[in-house]
Short mmCIF file of C-alpha atoms and ligand atoms in Angstrom, two decimals:
data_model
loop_
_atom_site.label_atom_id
_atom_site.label_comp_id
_atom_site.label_asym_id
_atom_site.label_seq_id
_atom_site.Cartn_x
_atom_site.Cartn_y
_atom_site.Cartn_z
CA UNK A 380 -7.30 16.91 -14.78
CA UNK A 381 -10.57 16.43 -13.32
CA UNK A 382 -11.02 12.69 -11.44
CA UNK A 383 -14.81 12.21 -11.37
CA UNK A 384 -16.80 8.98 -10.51
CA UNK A 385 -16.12 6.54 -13.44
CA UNK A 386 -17.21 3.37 -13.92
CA UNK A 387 -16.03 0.81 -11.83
CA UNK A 388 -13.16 -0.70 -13.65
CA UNK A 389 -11.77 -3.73 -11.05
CA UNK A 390 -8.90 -4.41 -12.97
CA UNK A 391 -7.51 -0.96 -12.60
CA UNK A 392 -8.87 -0.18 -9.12
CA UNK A 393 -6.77 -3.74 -7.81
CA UNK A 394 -3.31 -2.29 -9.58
CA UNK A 395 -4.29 1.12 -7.88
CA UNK A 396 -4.89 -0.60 -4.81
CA UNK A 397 -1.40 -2.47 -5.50
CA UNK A 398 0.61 0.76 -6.30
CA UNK A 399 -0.67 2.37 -2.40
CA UNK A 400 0.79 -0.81 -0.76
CA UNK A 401 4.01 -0.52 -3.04
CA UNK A 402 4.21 3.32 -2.27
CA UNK A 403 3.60 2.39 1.27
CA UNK A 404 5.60 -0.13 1.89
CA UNK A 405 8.44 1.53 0.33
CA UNK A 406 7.51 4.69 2.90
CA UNK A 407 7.91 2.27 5.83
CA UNK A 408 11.70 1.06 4.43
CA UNK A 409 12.52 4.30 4.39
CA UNK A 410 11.86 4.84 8.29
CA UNK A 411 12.38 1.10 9.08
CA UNK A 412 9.17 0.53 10.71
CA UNK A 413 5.55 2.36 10.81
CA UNK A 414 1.89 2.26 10.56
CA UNK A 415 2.26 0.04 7.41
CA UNK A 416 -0.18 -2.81 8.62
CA UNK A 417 -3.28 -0.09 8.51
CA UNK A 418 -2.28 0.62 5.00
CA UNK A 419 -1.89 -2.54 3.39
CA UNK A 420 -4.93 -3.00 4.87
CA UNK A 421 -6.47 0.46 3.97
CA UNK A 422 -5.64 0.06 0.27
CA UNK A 423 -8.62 -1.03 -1.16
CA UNK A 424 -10.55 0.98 0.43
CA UNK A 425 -8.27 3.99 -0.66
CA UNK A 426 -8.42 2.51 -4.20
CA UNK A 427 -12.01 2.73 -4.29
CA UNK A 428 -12.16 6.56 -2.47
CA UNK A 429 -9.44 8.73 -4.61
CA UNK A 430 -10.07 5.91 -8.39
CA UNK A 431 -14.06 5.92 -8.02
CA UNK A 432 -15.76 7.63 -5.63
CA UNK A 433 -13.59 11.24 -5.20
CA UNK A 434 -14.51 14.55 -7.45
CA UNK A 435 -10.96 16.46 -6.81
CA UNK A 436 -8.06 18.19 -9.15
CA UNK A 437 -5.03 16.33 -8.75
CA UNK A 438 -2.76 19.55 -9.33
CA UNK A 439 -5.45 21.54 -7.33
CA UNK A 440 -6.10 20.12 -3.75
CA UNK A 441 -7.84 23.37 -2.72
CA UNK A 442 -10.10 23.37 -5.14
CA UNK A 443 -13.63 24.91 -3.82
CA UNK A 444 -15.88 22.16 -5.39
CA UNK A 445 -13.66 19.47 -4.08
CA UNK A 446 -15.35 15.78 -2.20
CA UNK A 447 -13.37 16.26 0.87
CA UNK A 448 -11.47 13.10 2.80
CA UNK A 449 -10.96 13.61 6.29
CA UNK A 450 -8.38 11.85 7.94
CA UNK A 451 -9.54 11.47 11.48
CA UNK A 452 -6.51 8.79 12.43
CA UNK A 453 -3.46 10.72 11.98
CA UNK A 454 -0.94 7.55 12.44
CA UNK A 455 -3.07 6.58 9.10
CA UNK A 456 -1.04 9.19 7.33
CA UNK A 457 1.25 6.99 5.34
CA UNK A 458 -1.70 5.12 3.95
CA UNK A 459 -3.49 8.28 3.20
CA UNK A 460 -0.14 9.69 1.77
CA UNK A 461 0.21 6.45 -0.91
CA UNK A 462 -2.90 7.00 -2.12
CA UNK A 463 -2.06 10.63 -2.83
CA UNK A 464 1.30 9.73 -4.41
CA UNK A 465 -1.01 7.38 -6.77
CA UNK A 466 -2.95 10.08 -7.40
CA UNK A 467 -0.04 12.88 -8.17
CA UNK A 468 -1.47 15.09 -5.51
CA UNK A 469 2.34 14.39 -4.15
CA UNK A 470 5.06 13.35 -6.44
CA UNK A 471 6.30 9.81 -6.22
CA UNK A 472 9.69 10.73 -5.22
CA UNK A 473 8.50 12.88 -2.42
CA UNK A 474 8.45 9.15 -0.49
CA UNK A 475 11.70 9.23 0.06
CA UNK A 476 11.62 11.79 2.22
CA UNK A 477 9.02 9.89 4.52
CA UNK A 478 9.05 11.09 8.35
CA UNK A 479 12.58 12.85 7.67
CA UNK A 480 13.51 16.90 8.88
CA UNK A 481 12.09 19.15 6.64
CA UNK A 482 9.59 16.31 4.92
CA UNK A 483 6.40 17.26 3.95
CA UNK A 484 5.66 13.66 5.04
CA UNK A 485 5.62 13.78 8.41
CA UNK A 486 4.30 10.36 10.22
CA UNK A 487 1.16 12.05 11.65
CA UNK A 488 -0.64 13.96 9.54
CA UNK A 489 -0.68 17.91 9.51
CA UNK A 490 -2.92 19.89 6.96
CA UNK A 491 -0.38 22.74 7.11
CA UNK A 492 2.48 20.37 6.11
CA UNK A 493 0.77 18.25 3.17
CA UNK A 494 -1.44 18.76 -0.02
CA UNK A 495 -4.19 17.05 -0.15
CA UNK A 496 -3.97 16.69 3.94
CA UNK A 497 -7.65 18.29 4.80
CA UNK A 498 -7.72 17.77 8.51
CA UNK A 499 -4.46 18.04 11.11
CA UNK A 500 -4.98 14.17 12.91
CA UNK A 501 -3.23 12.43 16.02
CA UNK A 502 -5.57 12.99 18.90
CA UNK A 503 -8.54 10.48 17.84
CA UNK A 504 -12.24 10.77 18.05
CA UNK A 505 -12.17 14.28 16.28
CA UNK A 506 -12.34 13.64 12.21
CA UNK A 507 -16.10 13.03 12.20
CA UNK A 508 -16.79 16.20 14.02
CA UNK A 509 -14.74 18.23 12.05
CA UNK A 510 -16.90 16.94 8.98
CA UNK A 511 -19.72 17.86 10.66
CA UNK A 512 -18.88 20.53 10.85
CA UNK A 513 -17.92 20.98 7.05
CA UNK A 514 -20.75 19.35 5.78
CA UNK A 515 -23.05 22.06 7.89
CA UNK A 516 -20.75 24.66 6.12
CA UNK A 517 -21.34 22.83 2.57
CA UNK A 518 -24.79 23.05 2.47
CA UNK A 519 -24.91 26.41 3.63
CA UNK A 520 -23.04 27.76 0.55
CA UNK A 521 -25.27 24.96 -1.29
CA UNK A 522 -22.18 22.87 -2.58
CA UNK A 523 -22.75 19.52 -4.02
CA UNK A 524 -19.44 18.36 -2.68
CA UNK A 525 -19.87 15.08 -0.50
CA UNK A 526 -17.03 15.03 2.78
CA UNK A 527 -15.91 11.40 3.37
CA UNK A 528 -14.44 10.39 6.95
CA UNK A 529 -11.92 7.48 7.32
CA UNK A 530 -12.39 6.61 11.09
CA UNK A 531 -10.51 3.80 12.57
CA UNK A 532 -12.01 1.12 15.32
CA UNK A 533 -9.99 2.56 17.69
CA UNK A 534 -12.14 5.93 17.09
CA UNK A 535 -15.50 3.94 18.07
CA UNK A 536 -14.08 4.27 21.48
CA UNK A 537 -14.11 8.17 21.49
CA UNK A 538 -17.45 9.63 22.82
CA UNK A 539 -16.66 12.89 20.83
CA UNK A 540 -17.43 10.23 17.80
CA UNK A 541 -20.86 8.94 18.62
CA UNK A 542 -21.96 12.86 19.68
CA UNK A 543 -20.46 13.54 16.15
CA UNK A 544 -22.80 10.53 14.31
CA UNK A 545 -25.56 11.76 16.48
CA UNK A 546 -25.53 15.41 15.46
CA UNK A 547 -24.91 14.14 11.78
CA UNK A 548 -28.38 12.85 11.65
CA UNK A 549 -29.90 15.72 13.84
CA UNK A 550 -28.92 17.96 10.77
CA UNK A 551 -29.92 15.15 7.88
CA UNK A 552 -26.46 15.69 6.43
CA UNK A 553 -27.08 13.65 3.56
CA UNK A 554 -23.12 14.89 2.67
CA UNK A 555 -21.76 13.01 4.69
CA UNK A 556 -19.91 9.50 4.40
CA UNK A 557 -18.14 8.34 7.11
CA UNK A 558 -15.95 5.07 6.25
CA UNK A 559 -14.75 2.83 8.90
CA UNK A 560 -11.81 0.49 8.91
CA UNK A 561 -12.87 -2.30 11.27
CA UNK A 562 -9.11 -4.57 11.30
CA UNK A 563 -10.13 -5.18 14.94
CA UNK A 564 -7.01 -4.02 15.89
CA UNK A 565 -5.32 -1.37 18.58
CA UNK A 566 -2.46 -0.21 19.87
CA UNK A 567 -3.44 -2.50 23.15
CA UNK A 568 -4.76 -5.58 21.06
CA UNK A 569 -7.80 -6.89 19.80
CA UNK A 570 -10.50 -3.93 19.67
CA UNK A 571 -13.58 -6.79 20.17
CA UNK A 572 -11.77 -7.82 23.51
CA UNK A 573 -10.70 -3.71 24.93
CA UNK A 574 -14.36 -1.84 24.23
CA UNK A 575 -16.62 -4.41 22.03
CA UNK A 576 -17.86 -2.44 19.36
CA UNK A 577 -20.71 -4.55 18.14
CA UNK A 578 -23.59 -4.73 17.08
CA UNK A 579 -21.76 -2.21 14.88
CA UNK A 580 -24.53 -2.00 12.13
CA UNK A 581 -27.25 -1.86 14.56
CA UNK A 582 -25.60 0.97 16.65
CA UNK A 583 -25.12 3.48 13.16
CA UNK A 584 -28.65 2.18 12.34
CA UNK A 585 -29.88 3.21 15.67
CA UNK A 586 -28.11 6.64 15.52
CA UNK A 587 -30.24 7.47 12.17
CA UNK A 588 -26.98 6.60 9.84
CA UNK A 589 -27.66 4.48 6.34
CA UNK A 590 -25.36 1.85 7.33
CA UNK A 591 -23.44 -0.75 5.18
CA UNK A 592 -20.96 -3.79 6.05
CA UNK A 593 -18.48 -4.83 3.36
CA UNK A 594 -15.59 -6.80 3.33
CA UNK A 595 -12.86 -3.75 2.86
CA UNK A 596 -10.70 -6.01 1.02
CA UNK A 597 -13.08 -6.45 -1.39
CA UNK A 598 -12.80 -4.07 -4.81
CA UNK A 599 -15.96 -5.20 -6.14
CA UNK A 600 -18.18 -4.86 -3.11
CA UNK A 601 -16.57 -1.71 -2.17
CA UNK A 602 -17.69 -0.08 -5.11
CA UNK A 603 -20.96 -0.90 -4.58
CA UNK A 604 -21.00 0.35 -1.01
CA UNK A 605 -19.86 3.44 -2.15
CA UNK A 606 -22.02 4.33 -5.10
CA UNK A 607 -24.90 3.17 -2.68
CA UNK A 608 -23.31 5.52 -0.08
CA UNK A 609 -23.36 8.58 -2.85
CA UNK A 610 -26.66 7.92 -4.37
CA UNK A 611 -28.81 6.99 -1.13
CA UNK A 612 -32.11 9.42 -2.03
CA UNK A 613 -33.31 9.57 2.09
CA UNK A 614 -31.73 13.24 3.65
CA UNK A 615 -29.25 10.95 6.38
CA UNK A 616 -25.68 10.44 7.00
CA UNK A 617 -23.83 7.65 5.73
CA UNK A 618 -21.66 4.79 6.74
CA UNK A 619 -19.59 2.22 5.17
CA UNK A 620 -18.70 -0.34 7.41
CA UNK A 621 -15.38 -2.15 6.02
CA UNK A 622 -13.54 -5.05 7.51
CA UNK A 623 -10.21 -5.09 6.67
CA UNK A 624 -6.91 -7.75 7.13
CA UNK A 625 -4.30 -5.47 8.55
CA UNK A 626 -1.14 -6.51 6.25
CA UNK A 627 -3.22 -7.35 3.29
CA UNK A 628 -1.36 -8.30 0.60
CA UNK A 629 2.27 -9.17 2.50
CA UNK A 630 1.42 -12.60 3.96
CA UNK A 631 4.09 -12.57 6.81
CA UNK A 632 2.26 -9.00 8.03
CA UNK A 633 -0.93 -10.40 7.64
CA UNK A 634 -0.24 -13.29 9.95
CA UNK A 635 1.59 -11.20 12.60
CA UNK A 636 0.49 -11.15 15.77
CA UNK A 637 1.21 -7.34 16.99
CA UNK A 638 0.46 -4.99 13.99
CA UNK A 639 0.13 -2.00 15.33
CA UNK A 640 3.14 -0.04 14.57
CA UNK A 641 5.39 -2.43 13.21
CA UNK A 642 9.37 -2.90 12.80
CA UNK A 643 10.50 -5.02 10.03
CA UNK A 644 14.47 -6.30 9.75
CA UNK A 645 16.25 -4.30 7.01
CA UNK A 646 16.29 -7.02 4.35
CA UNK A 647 13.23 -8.36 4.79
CA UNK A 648 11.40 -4.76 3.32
CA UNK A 649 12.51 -5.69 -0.02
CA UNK A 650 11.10 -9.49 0.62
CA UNK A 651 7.49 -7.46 1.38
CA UNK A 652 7.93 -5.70 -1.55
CA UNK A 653 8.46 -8.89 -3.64
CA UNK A 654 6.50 -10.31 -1.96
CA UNK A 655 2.92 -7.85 -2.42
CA UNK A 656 0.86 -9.65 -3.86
CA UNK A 657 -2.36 -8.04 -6.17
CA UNK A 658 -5.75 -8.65 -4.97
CA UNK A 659 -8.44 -11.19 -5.80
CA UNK A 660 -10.32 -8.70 -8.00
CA UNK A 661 -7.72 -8.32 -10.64
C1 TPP B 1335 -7.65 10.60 22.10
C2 TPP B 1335 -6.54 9.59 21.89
N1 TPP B 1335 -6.40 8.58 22.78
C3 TPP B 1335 -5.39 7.68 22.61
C4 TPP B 1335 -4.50 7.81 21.59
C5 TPP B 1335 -3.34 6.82 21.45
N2 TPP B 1335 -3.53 5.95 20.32
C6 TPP B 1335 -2.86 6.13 19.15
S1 TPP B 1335 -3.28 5.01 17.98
C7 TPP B 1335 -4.33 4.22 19.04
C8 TPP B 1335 -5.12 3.03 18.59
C9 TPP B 1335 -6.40 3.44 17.98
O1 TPP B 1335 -7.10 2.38 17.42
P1 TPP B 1335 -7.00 2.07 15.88
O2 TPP B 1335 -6.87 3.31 15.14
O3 TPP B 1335 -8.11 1.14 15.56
O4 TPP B 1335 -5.61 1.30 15.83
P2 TPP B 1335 -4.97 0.48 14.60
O5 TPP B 1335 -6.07 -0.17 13.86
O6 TPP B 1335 -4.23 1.48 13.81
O7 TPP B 1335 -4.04 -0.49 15.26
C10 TPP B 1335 -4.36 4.84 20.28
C11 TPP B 1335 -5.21 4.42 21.42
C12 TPP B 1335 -4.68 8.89 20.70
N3 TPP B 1335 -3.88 9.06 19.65
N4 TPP B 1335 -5.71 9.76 20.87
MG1 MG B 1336 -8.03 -0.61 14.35
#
């Protein structure tokens, strides 16, 4: 099967979006804690990427005239991972196996380990480089193929990342869509308060990017950020903006104070899972 842009459908995009946080959530009980704050909050977003925006083969992760995602935030893998359960690149009961000996799950992602893994993460401030890079390569072999970037705030603190954005419009790579999950959230706190990051819009504007700001928990607005994204006619990069509620979805994550990497009490995983709730967009 061949996934290929569709029309939006909201209805199916929010139970996609659902499914991720089930398949992550159900990751993190496995392990007893994780990074499952960044994908409840990531979900949407996710939805959006692999249900509308994506050209890949399911049963086929290599294939040549694949949209690439690059997964610059390797402690992101489990959200990455429950979109690719939802999307049979990895089969639902490979969860189970989450962060265990032998997984193919490990809890940072590694391209060798995973399909559908395009880019080995961990060390931050290197994804958008890498798909640069790719996007150079692309257009030399004059592929249509579009390579998307999911970049965390965290990563607007890496210099390696603004020499990547600035090099991206050097070379007009019009390929290129980086996505950004602004939760305003580190590992150290509040991301405003450790290296503001804003003006945000005006600083991609300012490095030649075609910048947009959308709420990331958003199904309907995200779909129009990234159709704009694909179809934007000037030869520049492109960047979705997307503020996201870490948590989204599980109302006693979302109001936690520290959701970084998070360790929930063995009972109350299966009062999250009862608990997810299914976006506004339904
Ligand atoms: C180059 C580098 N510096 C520091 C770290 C340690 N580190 C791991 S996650 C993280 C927080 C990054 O911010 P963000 O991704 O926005 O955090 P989240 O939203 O997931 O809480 C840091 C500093 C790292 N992995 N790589
Ligand atoms: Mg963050």
């Amino acid at each position: 099967m061949t996934v290929t842009a569709s029309p939006a459908s909201s209805p199916s995009l929010a139970q996609r979006a659902f499914n991720i946080r089930r398949n992550a959530l159900r990751m993190g009980q496995v392990q007893g804690q994780g990074y499952v704050g960044q994908a409840l909050g990531a979900a949407d977003l996710l939805a959006v990427a692999y249900f509308h925006a994506l050209n890949y083969q399911p049963h086929d992760p290599a294939w040549e005239a694949r949209d690439r995602f690059y997964l610059s935030i390797g402690h992101y893998a489990i959200a990455l991972y429950a979109a690719l359960i939802e999307a049979q690149v990895i089969p639902l009961d490979e969860l189970e196996s989450y962060g265990c000996d032998d997984s193919r799950l490990p809890m940072s992602g590694m391209a060798a380990y995973t399909p559908g893994m395009e880019i080995t993460g961990g060390s931050l401030g290197h994804g958008l480089g890498i798909a640069v890079g790719a996007c150079l390569g692309l257009k030399r072999k004059q592929s249509a193929s579009f390579v998307y970037n999911l970049l965390s705030d965290g990563e607007l603190n890496e210099g390696s990342t603004w020499e990547a954005a600035m090099s991206a419009s050097h070379w007009k790579l019009d390929n290129l869509i980086a996505v950004i999950d602004v939760n305003n959230q580190q590992a150290d706190g509040h991301s405003s308060q450790i290296l503001a990051f804003e003006p945000i819009v005006d600083r991609w504007q300012a490095f030649g990017w075609f910048t947009q700001r959308v709420d990331g928990n958003d199904i309907d607005a995200l779909v129009k950020a990234f159709d704009a994204a694909r179809n934007h006619s000037d030869a520049q990069p492109r960047v979705i903006i997307c503020d996201t509620r870490m948590g989204k979805g599980v109302d006693f994550l979302e109001n936690r104070e520290k959701t970084h990497f998070i360790r929930v009490d063995e009972h109350e995983w299966q009062v999250a899972l009862d608990n997810l709730q299914m976006g506004s967009n339904q």
